[in-house]
Amino acid sequence: MFFSKRKFLTAAFIAAFSATIFTGCGEQPKQQAQAPKQQVKVMKVVQRDTPLSSEYAGHLVGTDEIKVQSKISGNVVEKHVVGGQFVEAGQLLFKIDDRQYQSQVMAARATLAEAEVNLRNAQIDLQRNEMLLKENAIAEQTVTTQAALVKAREAACEAAAAQVKLAMENLADTEIYAPMSGQLGVDDVAVGAFVGAGSTTLVTIGSLDPIFAQFSISENEYLKFMTIQSSQAQHNPIHVTITLSDGREYPFEGQIVETDRELANNTGSLIMKAIFPNHGGVLMPGMFARVKMSGEVIPNAILVPQRAVQQLLGKSFVMCVGPDGKSVAKTVELGTQVGSYYIVTGGVTPQDTIVVEGLTNLREGVDLAATEVTAGEMGFTLANVTTPYQTDTISNATSNNPNAPGNLNK
């Protein structure tokens, strides 16, 4: 009796334990099925003709820059301009003490007058000797000697006349005029300063409109540039723009006008210059500028947003939505960066849908609750994000400066 009761209790315990195990095993799939899907935003892979651009560090230089120097030496006695002023070609800039040069003109004229008197006397003596020679009153040698003396006197007159001309030119050079229209530098000398002929810079003057952006490119980039010029120039011309140090893009395009004739030996780079209009005088020589050249177009390029690309162990991959609605990782080969995108050379197709938001802790094989978005909604663009200068800023700069190049109110 006791044995039967003990056997009954053992059977009941085993039955209860088995029920617990089977109940737990049955609840686990139920809990997995009820797990919430991960919320993500997705978009289709983009395929389109994509323009490429290259950027280079450069700086601005004036199209013409001249160091104004005096042809004569002396002290500056008058100054008709101030540093930074806009001047017109032929405008008076400085005046040098002319007293010694006036004296030189007077001395040269006196020497010329003396030489002319000596010439006239010699010519009179020659005429008299020629008449006496006809009457055989003097020797022929006397006439020949007098004729030679006349020629010497003529040469002396020409030399004296040249000295007068030189003295007058030196006197005229005491007034220094602007050789071109442009803006003066602030390196101008003060009144009273002594200047040496051909050695002292009175002031620097340069033209600011138009202005050059100078930059360097490598040999391979130059060859690529020439290929674009020859093959795509008609339907995809080269566009040149500059971005200034504050991150703003200058609103006017330029064009390549100068290319150096050889590569620099120490860097293997080639200097190029692009010219830009500068009507409002916003651009100044020496300013930093990033030069962007665009024009090359890759047809049917495959693009994925940069924020969708993840890096792991030197590999790049994106998360895609699989046919079953689960996340699938695909390794991609990245090309050039264009705006908010990478050009992808392999790994995905235009039919793929990729995750662009919600990638945090997202693993492969997770059920996704995908919301499709557009590039506009996500703020994706093919252009580099820069802030252009307002055209009214340039207009105000021009109107407020009556001497600025291009001002229509002058």
Tab-separated table of C-alpha atoms in Angstrom:
chain	number	residue	atom	x	y	z
A	1	MET	CA	0.000	0.000	0.000
A	2	PHE	CA	2.773	2.340	0.884
A	3	PHE	CA	4.700	1.385	-2.202
A	4	SER	CA	1.702	2.108	-4.453
A	5	LYS	CA	1.214	5.537	-2.915
A	6	ARG	CA	4.884	6.396	-3.393
A	7	LYS	CA	4.745	5.224	-6.997
A	8	PHE	CA	1.695	7.399	-7.605
A	9	LEU	CA	3.422	10.531	-6.246
A	10	THR	CA	6.490	9.951	-8.393
A	11	ALA	CA	4.365	9.612	-11.520
A	12	ALA	CA	2.520	12.833	-10.677
A	13	PHE	CA	5.781	14.762	-10.180
A	14	ILE	CA	7.144	13.583	-13.513
A	15	ALA	CA	3.913	14.550	-15.240
A	16	ALA	CA	3.950	18.002	-13.666
A	17	PHE	CA	7.646	18.586	-14.587
A	18	SER	CA	7.018	17.486	-18.164
A	19	ALA	CA	4.073	19.864	-18.441
A	20	THR	CA	6.225	22.742	-17.217
A	21	ILE	CA	8.944	21.991	-19.745
A	22	PHE	CA	6.565	21.662	-22.664
A	23	THR	CA	4.698	24.771	-21.605
A	24	GLY	CA	7.958	26.802	-21.555
A	25	CYS	CA	8.987	25.463	-24.951
A	26	GLY	CA	5.678	26.431	-26.378
A	27	GLU	CA	5.838	30.017	-25.078
A	28	GLN	CA	9.293	30.842	-26.560
A	29	PRO	CA	8.221	30.970	-30.268
A	30	LYS	CA	5.174	32.907	-29.180
A	31	GLN	CA	7.376	35.561	-27.510
A	32	GLN	CA	9.653	35.791	-30.567
A	33	ALA	CA	6.708	36.267	-32.876
A	34	GLN	CA	5.496	39.141	-30.722
A	35	ALA	CA	8.876	41.002	-30.792
A	36	PRO	CA	8.374	44.511	-32.342
A	37	LYS	CA	9.927	45.270	-35.738
A	38	GLN	CA	12.733	47.829	-35.860
A	39	GLN	CA	11.657	51.192	-37.208
A	40	VAL	CA	13.890	52.445	-40.058
A	41	LYS	CA	13.753	54.884	-42.943
A	42	VAL	CA	14.731	53.598	-46.353
A	43	MET	CA	15.134	54.824	-49.911
A	44	LYS	CA	15.901	53.355	-53.293
A	45	VAL	CA	19.438	53.377	-54.634
A	46	VAL	CA	19.803	56.376	-56.971
A	47	GLN	CA	20.966	55.959	-60.562
A	48	ARG	CA	21.520	59.047	-62.702
A	49	ASP	CA	24.045	60.986	-64.765
A	50	THR	CA	26.312	62.547	-62.145
A	51	PRO	CA	28.576	65.565	-62.588
A	52	LEU	CA	31.945	65.418	-60.848
A	53	SER	CA	33.983	68.297	-59.494
A	54	SER	CA	37.499	68.736	-58.155
A	55	GLU	CA	38.611	71.270	-55.563
A	56	TYR	CA	42.027	72.847	-55.124
A	57	ALA	CA	43.515	75.222	-52.569
A	58	GLY	CA	44.490	78.544	-54.117
A	59	HIS	CA	44.728	82.275	-53.572
A	60	LEU	CA	43.752	85.445	-55.404
A	61	VAL	CA	46.236	87.588	-57.307
A	62	GLY	CA	45.778	90.815	-59.237
A	63	THR	CA	45.738	90.636	-63.011
A	64	ASP	CA	48.263	93.493	-63.153
A	65	GLU	CA	50.448	94.698	-60.316
A	66	ILE	CA	53.099	97.390	-60.671
A	67	LYS	CA	55.619	98.808	-58.237
A	68	VAL	CA	55.714	102.520	-58.950
A	69	GLN	CA	59.307	103.787	-58.797
A	70	SER	CA	60.920	107.091	-59.610
A	71	LYS	CA	63.326	107.500	-62.519
A	72	ILE	CA	65.200	110.205	-60.631
A	73	SER	CA	66.438	110.645	-57.048
A	74	GLY	CA	65.220	113.239	-54.585
A	75	ASN	CA	62.936	114.027	-51.689
A	76	VAL	CA	59.166	113.701	-51.958
A	77	VAL	CA	57.696	117.179	-51.514
A	78	GLU	CA	54.067	116.562	-52.508
A	79	LYS	CA	51.728	113.597	-52.151
A	80	HIS	CA	48.370	113.652	-53.909
A	81	VAL	CA	46.986	110.231	-52.890
A	82	VAL	CA	46.560	107.997	-49.840
A	83	GLY	CA	47.141	104.271	-49.479
A	84	GLY	CA	44.279	102.063	-50.641
A	85	GLN	CA	42.826	104.732	-52.928
A	86	PHE	CA	41.451	103.915	-56.387
A	87	VAL	CA	43.227	105.934	-59.090
A	88	GLU	CA	42.869	106.404	-62.820
A	89	ALA	CA	45.684	106.022	-65.333
A	90	GLY	CA	47.580	109.322	-65.669
A	91	GLN	CA	46.515	110.636	-62.258
A	92	LEU	CA	49.224	112.590	-60.363
A	93	LEU	CA	50.536	110.612	-57.387
A	94	PHE	CA	53.740	112.261	-56.071
A	95	LYS	CA	56.034	115.197	-56.744
A	96	ILE	CA	59.777	115.136	-56.083
A	97	ASP	CA	61.888	118.208	-55.302
A	98	ASP	CA	62.686	119.639	-58.766
A	99	ARG	CA	65.091	122.494	-57.945
A	100	GLN	CA	68.254	120.712	-58.959
A	101	TYR	CA	66.595	119.464	-62.136
A	102	GLN	CA	65.496	122.960	-63.088
A	103	SER	CA	69.106	124.045	-62.649
A	104	GLN	CA	70.262	121.197	-64.870
A	105	VAL	CA	67.849	122.322	-67.591
A	106	MET	CA	69.169	125.873	-67.404
A	107	ALA	CA	72.789	124.691	-67.536
A	108	ALA	CA	72.079	122.403	-70.467
A	109	ARG	CA	70.363	125.193	-72.392
A	110	ALA	CA	73.315	127.500	-71.764
A	111	THR	CA	75.727	124.877	-73.059
A	112	LEU	CA	73.545	124.410	-76.131
A	113	ALA	CA	73.456	128.162	-76.776
A	114	GLU	CA	77.265	128.335	-76.537
A	115	ALA	CA	77.631	125.410	-78.892
A	116	GLU	CA	75.274	127.029	-81.408
A	117	VAL	CA	77.334	130.307	-81.330
A	118	ASN	CA	80.544	128.371	-81.894
A	119	LEU	CA	78.920	126.534	-84.788
A	120	ARG	CA	77.762	129.739	-86.443
A	121	ASN	CA	81.266	131.276	-86.139
A	122	ALA	CA	82.850	128.195	-87.604
A	123	GLN	CA	80.350	128.187	-90.495
A	124	ILE	CA	81.103	131.888	-91.231
A	125	ASP	CA	84.865	131.206	-91.235
A	126	LEU	CA	84.328	128.291	-93.583
A	127	GLN	CA	82.342	130.394	-96.062
A	128	ARG	CA	85.071	133.102	-96.030
A	129	ASN	CA	87.837	130.537	-96.538
A	130	GLU	CA	85.985	128.933	-99.447
A	131	MET	CA	85.761	132.348	-101.174
A	132	LEU	CA	89.479	132.969	-100.612
A	133	LEU	CA	90.266	129.523	-101.968
A	134	LYS	CA	88.543	130.394	-105.249
A	135	GLU	CA	90.911	133.363	-105.563
A	136	ASN	CA	93.872	131.154	-104.591
A	137	ALA	CA	94.435	133.417	-101.590
A	138	ILE	CA	94.725	130.565	-99.058
A	139	ALA	CA	95.762	126.959	-99.107
A	140	GLU	CA	93.219	124.194	-99.669
A	141	GLN	CA	94.336	122.595	-96.413
A	142	THR	CA	93.014	125.568	-94.476
A	143	VAL	CA	89.544	125.093	-95.976
A	144	THR	CA	89.600	121.372	-95.211
A	145	THR	CA	90.584	122.016	-91.610
A	146	GLN	CA	87.814	124.594	-91.203
A	147	ALA	CA	85.228	122.219	-92.673
A	148	ALA	CA	86.244	119.593	-90.109
A	149	LEU	CA	85.870	122.179	-87.366
A	150	VAL	CA	82.293	122.927	-88.532
A	151	LYS	CA	81.404	119.248	-88.303
A	152	ALA	CA	82.823	119.113	-84.791
A	153	ARG	CA	80.793	122.161	-83.821
A	154	GLU	CA	77.644	120.517	-85.252
A	155	ALA	CA	78.309	117.402	-83.171
A	156	ALA	CA	78.774	119.538	-80.085
A	157	CYS	CA	75.406	121.188	-80.742
A	158	GLU	CA	73.711	117.822	-81.073
A	159	ALA	CA	75.285	116.655	-77.814
A	160	ALA	CA	74.207	119.830	-76.044
A	161	ALA	CA	70.681	119.457	-77.436
A	162	ALA	CA	70.588	115.873	-76.117
A	163	GLN	CA	71.610	117.122	-72.678
A	164	VAL	CA	68.788	119.661	-72.771
A	165	LYS	CA	66.328	116.934	-73.689
A	166	LEU	CA	67.620	114.692	-70.896
A	167	ALA	CA	67.450	117.506	-68.333
A	168	MET	CA	63.886	118.335	-69.351
A	169	GLU	CA	62.884	114.664	-69.091
A	170	ASN	CA	64.401	114.485	-65.610
A	171	LEU	CA	62.486	117.610	-64.666
A	172	ALA	CA	59.258	116.104	-65.982
A	173	ASP	CA	59.975	112.899	-64.045
A	174	THR	CA	59.773	114.801	-60.775
A	175	GLU	CA	55.997	114.369	-61.136
A	176	ILE	CA	54.948	110.717	-60.755
A	177	TYR	CA	51.718	109.681	-62.498
A	178	ALA	CA	49.682	106.465	-62.221
A	179	PRO	CA	50.726	104.106	-65.038
A	180	MET	CA	47.369	102.302	-64.932
A	181	SER	CA	43.967	102.403	-63.307
A	182	GLY	CA	43.651	100.404	-60.121
A	183	GLN	CA	43.895	100.425	-56.363
A	184	LEU	CA	46.954	101.627	-54.461
A	185	GLY	CA	48.600	99.566	-51.775
A	186	VAL	CA	49.231	100.901	-48.288
A	187	ASP	CA	53.012	100.750	-48.799
A	188	ASP	CA	53.114	104.375	-50.015
A	189	VAL	CA	56.000	106.582	-48.882
A	190	ALA	CA	55.560	109.712	-46.814
A	191	VAL	CA	56.269	113.326	-47.744
A	192	GLY	CA	59.914	114.142	-47.076
A	193	ALA	CA	61.180	110.626	-47.772
A	194	PHE	CA	64.235	110.354	-50.016
A	195	VAL	CA	63.754	108.059	-52.999
A	196	GLY	CA	66.451	106.531	-55.150
A	197	ALA	CA	66.167	106.308	-58.891
A	198	GLY	CA	64.877	102.849	-59.845
A	199	SER	CA	65.313	101.431	-56.347
A	200	THR	CA	62.675	102.904	-54.034
A	201	THR	CA	59.044	101.806	-54.410
A	202	LEU	CA	56.792	104.824	-53.973
A	203	VAL	CA	53.601	102.740	-53.950
A	204	THR	CA	52.202	99.533	-55.407
A	205	ILE	CA	49.237	99.725	-57.755
A	206	GLY	CA	47.185	96.801	-59.005
A	207	SER	CA	44.107	96.092	-61.056
A	208	LEU	CA	41.338	94.293	-59.136
A	209	ASP	CA	38.764	93.861	-61.874
A	210	PRO	CA	39.094	91.247	-63.166
A	211	ILE	CA	41.141	89.176	-60.724
A	212	PHE	CA	42.979	85.840	-60.903
A	213	ALA	CA	42.502	82.755	-58.734
A	214	GLN	CA	45.804	80.871	-58.824
A	215	PHE	CA	46.072	77.192	-57.859
A	216	SER	CA	48.136	74.067	-58.547
A	217	ILE	CA	47.061	70.685	-59.914
A	218	SER	CA	48.903	67.398	-60.274
A	219	GLU	CA	50.057	65.894	-63.549
A	220	ASN	CA	47.256	63.297	-63.580
A	221	GLU	CA	44.633	65.931	-62.820
A	222	TYR	CA	45.962	68.082	-65.651
A	223	LEU	CA	45.725	65.175	-68.108
A	224	LYS	CA	42.182	64.499	-66.898
A	225	PHE	CA	41.328	68.178	-67.347
A	226	MET	CA	42.640	68.143	-70.916
A	227	THR	CA	40.621	65.010	-71.691
A	228	ILE	CA	37.437	66.694	-70.500
A	229	GLN	CA	38.308	69.798	-72.508
A	230	SER	CA	38.715	67.822	-75.723
A	231	SER	CA	35.884	65.302	-75.348
A	232	GLN	CA	33.127	66.951	-73.300
A	233	ALA	CA	33.715	70.670	-73.681
A	234	GLN	CA	30.900	71.205	-76.200
A	235	HIS	CA	28.063	69.660	-74.179
A	236	ASN	CA	29.652	69.736	-70.710
A	237	PRO	CA	31.871	72.832	-70.537
A	238	ILE	CA	34.287	73.304	-67.661
A	239	HIS	CA	32.765	75.447	-64.890
A	240	VAL	CA	35.079	77.195	-62.441
A	241	THR	CA	33.884	78.628	-59.131
A	242	ILE	CA	35.585	79.721	-55.926
A	243	THR	CA	34.673	79.425	-52.260
A	244	LEU	CA	36.196	82.004	-49.932
A	245	SER	CA	37.617	81.507	-46.451
A	246	ASP	CA	34.268	82.084	-44.702
A	247	GLY	CA	32.722	79.163	-46.601
A	248	ARG	CA	30.651	81.273	-48.973
A	249	GLU	CA	30.634	80.628	-52.691
A	250	TYR	CA	31.390	83.617	-54.923
A	251	PRO	CA	28.327	84.128	-57.168
A	252	PHE	CA	30.176	84.616	-60.470
A	253	GLU	CA	31.850	81.901	-62.518
A	254	GLY	CA	35.337	82.186	-63.919
A	255	GLN	CA	37.285	80.537	-66.685
A	256	ILE	CA	40.749	79.043	-67.027
A	257	VAL	CA	42.952	81.507	-68.915
A	258	GLU	CA	46.552	80.666	-68.012
A	259	THR	CA	48.464	77.415	-67.599
A	260	ASP	CA	52.157	77.217	-66.769
A	261	ARG	CA	54.425	75.770	-69.454
A	262	GLU	CA	56.050	73.155	-67.205
A	263	LEU	CA	55.607	71.149	-64.020
A	264	ALA	CA	57.390	72.316	-60.894
A	265	ASN	CA	60.357	70.002	-60.323
A	266	ASN	CA	60.017	69.861	-56.543
A	267	THR	CA	56.247	69.237	-56.354
A	268	GLY	CA	55.292	67.764	-59.730
A	269	SER	CA	52.372	70.188	-59.916
A	270	LEU	CA	51.239	72.665	-62.551
A	271	ILE	CA	50.165	76.243	-61.841
A	272	MET	CA	46.898	77.391	-63.398
A	273	LYS	CA	44.981	80.661	-63.259
A	274	ALA	CA	41.254	81.300	-63.575
A	275	ILE	CA	39.930	84.813	-64.127
A	276	PHE	CA	36.848	86.159	-62.313
A	277	PRO	CA	34.904	89.428	-62.544
A	278	ASN	CA	35.235	91.631	-59.468
A	279	HIS	CA	32.917	94.559	-60.139
A	280	GLY	CA	32.222	95.313	-56.481
A	281	GLY	CA	35.806	94.931	-55.309
A	282	VAL	CA	34.838	92.113	-52.898
A	283	LEU	CA	37.838	90.016	-53.938
A	284	MET	CA	41.314	91.176	-52.953
A	285	PRO	CA	44.767	89.864	-53.875
A	286	GLY	CA	46.160	87.480	-51.272
A	287	MET	CA	42.769	86.138	-50.144
A	288	PHE	CA	42.437	82.367	-49.718
A	289	ALA	CA	40.078	80.618	-52.135
A	290	ARG	CA	39.095	77.030	-52.855
A	291	VAL	CA	38.820	76.618	-56.605
A	292	LYS	CA	36.275	74.102	-57.881
A	293	MET	CA	36.308	72.826	-61.448
A	294	SER	CA	33.344	70.812	-62.688
A	295	GLY	CA	32.301	69.497	-66.063
A	296	GLU	CA	33.013	65.756	-66.094
A	297	VAL	CA	29.813	63.685	-66.104
A	298	ILE	CA	29.569	59.973	-65.217
A	299	PRO	CA	26.559	58.493	-67.045
A	300	ASN	CA	24.149	56.283	-65.049
A	301	ALA	CA	26.215	56.425	-61.879
A	302	ILE	CA	24.897	54.455	-58.879
A	303	LEU	CA	24.669	56.597	-55.751
A	304	VAL	CA	24.120	55.805	-52.078
A	305	PRO	CA	23.884	58.414	-49.297
A	306	GLN	CA	27.010	58.811	-47.194
A	307	ARG	CA	25.062	58.364	-43.962
A	308	ALA	CA	23.922	54.900	-45.121
A	309	VAL	CA	27.510	53.630	-45.431
A	310	GLN	CA	29.108	51.904	-42.444
A	311	GLN	CA	32.715	50.839	-41.961
A	312	LEU	CA	33.928	47.634	-40.338
A	313	LEU	CA	37.401	46.100	-40.499
A	314	GLY	CA	38.347	48.164	-43.532
A	315	LYS	CA	35.177	47.185	-45.409
A	316	SER	CA	32.274	49.406	-46.405
A	317	PHE	CA	28.733	48.071	-46.294
A	318	VAL	CA	25.105	49.182	-46.335
A	319	MET	CA	22.010	47.639	-44.813
A	320	CYS	CA	19.359	46.725	-47.373
A	321	VAL	CA	15.775	45.532	-47.050
A	322	GLY	CA	15.640	41.880	-48.093
A	323	PRO	CA	12.764	40.200	-49.954
A	324	ASP	CA	11.427	38.883	-46.607
A	325	GLY	CA	11.490	42.334	-45.011
A	326	LYS	CA	14.572	41.607	-42.964
A	327	SER	CA	17.862	43.549	-42.904
A	328	VAL	CA	20.599	42.325	-45.227
A	329	ALA	CA	24.172	43.655	-45.151
A	330	LYS	CA	25.857	44.214	-48.528
A	331	THR	CA	29.505	45.120	-49.016
A	332	VAL	CA	29.992	48.043	-51.416
A	333	GLU	CA	32.925	49.509	-53.316
A	334	LEU	CA	33.016	53.276	-52.893
A	335	GLY	CA	34.073	55.748	-55.549
A	336	THR	CA	34.083	59.537	-55.594
A	337	GLN	CA	32.178	61.527	-52.984
A	338	VAL	CA	29.597	63.822	-54.593
A	339	GLY	CA	27.635	66.087	-52.275
A	340	SER	CA	25.688	63.885	-49.821
A	341	TYR	CA	26.411	60.717	-51.795
A	342	TYR	CA	29.084	58.206	-52.697
A	343	ILE	CA	29.370	56.878	-56.219
A	344	VAL	CA	29.285	53.101	-55.770
A	345	THR	CA	31.190	50.963	-58.258
A	346	GLY	CA	29.922	47.607	-56.999
A	347	GLY	CA	27.833	45.811	-54.361
A	348	VAL	CA	24.335	47.208	-54.935
A	349	THR	CA	21.968	47.719	-57.859
A	350	PRO	CA	19.298	50.327	-58.619
A	351	GLN	CA	16.696	47.775	-57.469
A	352	ASP	CA	18.035	47.695	-53.893
A	353	THR	CA	16.380	49.567	-51.045
A	354	ILE	CA	18.825	50.735	-48.393
A	355	VAL	CA	18.422	51.905	-44.807
A	356	VAL	CA	19.296	55.595	-44.366
A	357	GLU	CA	18.111	56.133	-40.790
A	358	GLY	CA	17.797	53.786	-37.821
A	359	LEU	CA	21.133	52.058	-38.277
A	360	THR	CA	22.070	52.247	-34.596
A	361	ASN	CA	22.454	48.684	-33.250
A	362	LEU	CA	20.845	47.342	-36.434
A	363	ARG	CA	22.057	43.807	-37.170
A	364	GLU	CA	21.540	41.547	-40.122
A	365	GLY	CA	18.391	39.421	-40.133
A	366	VAL	CA	16.210	41.794	-38.110
A	367	ASP	CA	12.575	42.328	-39.111
A	368	LEU	CA	12.126	45.885	-40.351
A	369	ALA	CA	9.246	48.315	-40.250
A	370	ALA	CA	10.432	50.394	-43.181
A	371	THR	CA	9.224	53.875	-44.059
A	372	GLU	CA	10.288	54.988	-47.533
A	373	VAL	CA	11.556	58.572	-47.769
A	374	THR	CA	12.865	60.803	-50.545
A	375	ALA	CA	16.227	62.509	-50.918
A	376	GLY	CA	14.544	65.884	-50.472
A	377	GLU	CA	12.984	64.836	-47.166
A	378	MET	CA	16.383	63.698	-45.895
A	379	GLY	CA	18.188	66.794	-47.181
A	380	PHE	CA	20.436	64.837	-49.551
A	381	THR	CA	21.945	66.748	-52.465
A	382	LEU	CA	24.517	66.245	-55.202
A	383	ALA	CA	25.953	69.716	-54.602
A	384	ASN	CA	28.458	70.678	-51.948
A	385	VAL	CA	26.759	72.784	-49.290
A	386	THR	CA	28.042	76.357	-49.447
A	387	THR	CA	26.456	79.704	-48.715
A	388	PRO	CA	26.612	82.056	-51.702
A	389	TYR	CA	27.376	85.724	-51.329
A	390	GLN	CA	24.303	87.898	-51.658
A	391	THR	CA	24.382	89.979	-54.824
A	392	ASP	CA	23.049	92.987	-52.916
A	393	THR	CA	26.208	92.887	-50.786
A	394	ILE	CA	28.256	93.368	-53.923
A	395	SER	CA	25.933	96.063	-55.199
A	396	ASN	CA	26.214	97.963	-51.916
A	397	ALA	CA	29.995	97.656	-51.980
A	398	THR	CA	30.007	99.205	-55.426
A	399	SER	CA	27.542	101.982	-54.721
A	400	ASN	CA	29.273	103.010	-51.494
A	401	ASN	CA	32.648	103.324	-53.212
A	402	PRO	CA	32.499	105.860	-56.071
A	403	ASN	CA	35.975	104.881	-57.221
A	404	ALA	CA	35.341	101.138	-57.240
A	405	PRO	CA	35.846	99.399	-60.587
A	406	GLY	CA	32.608	98.921	-62.446
A	407	ASN	CA	30.693	101.580	-60.530
A	408	LEU	CA	28.129	103.102	-62.897
A	409	ASN	CA	27.755	106.239	-60.790
A	410	LYS	CA	31.286	107.502	-61.407
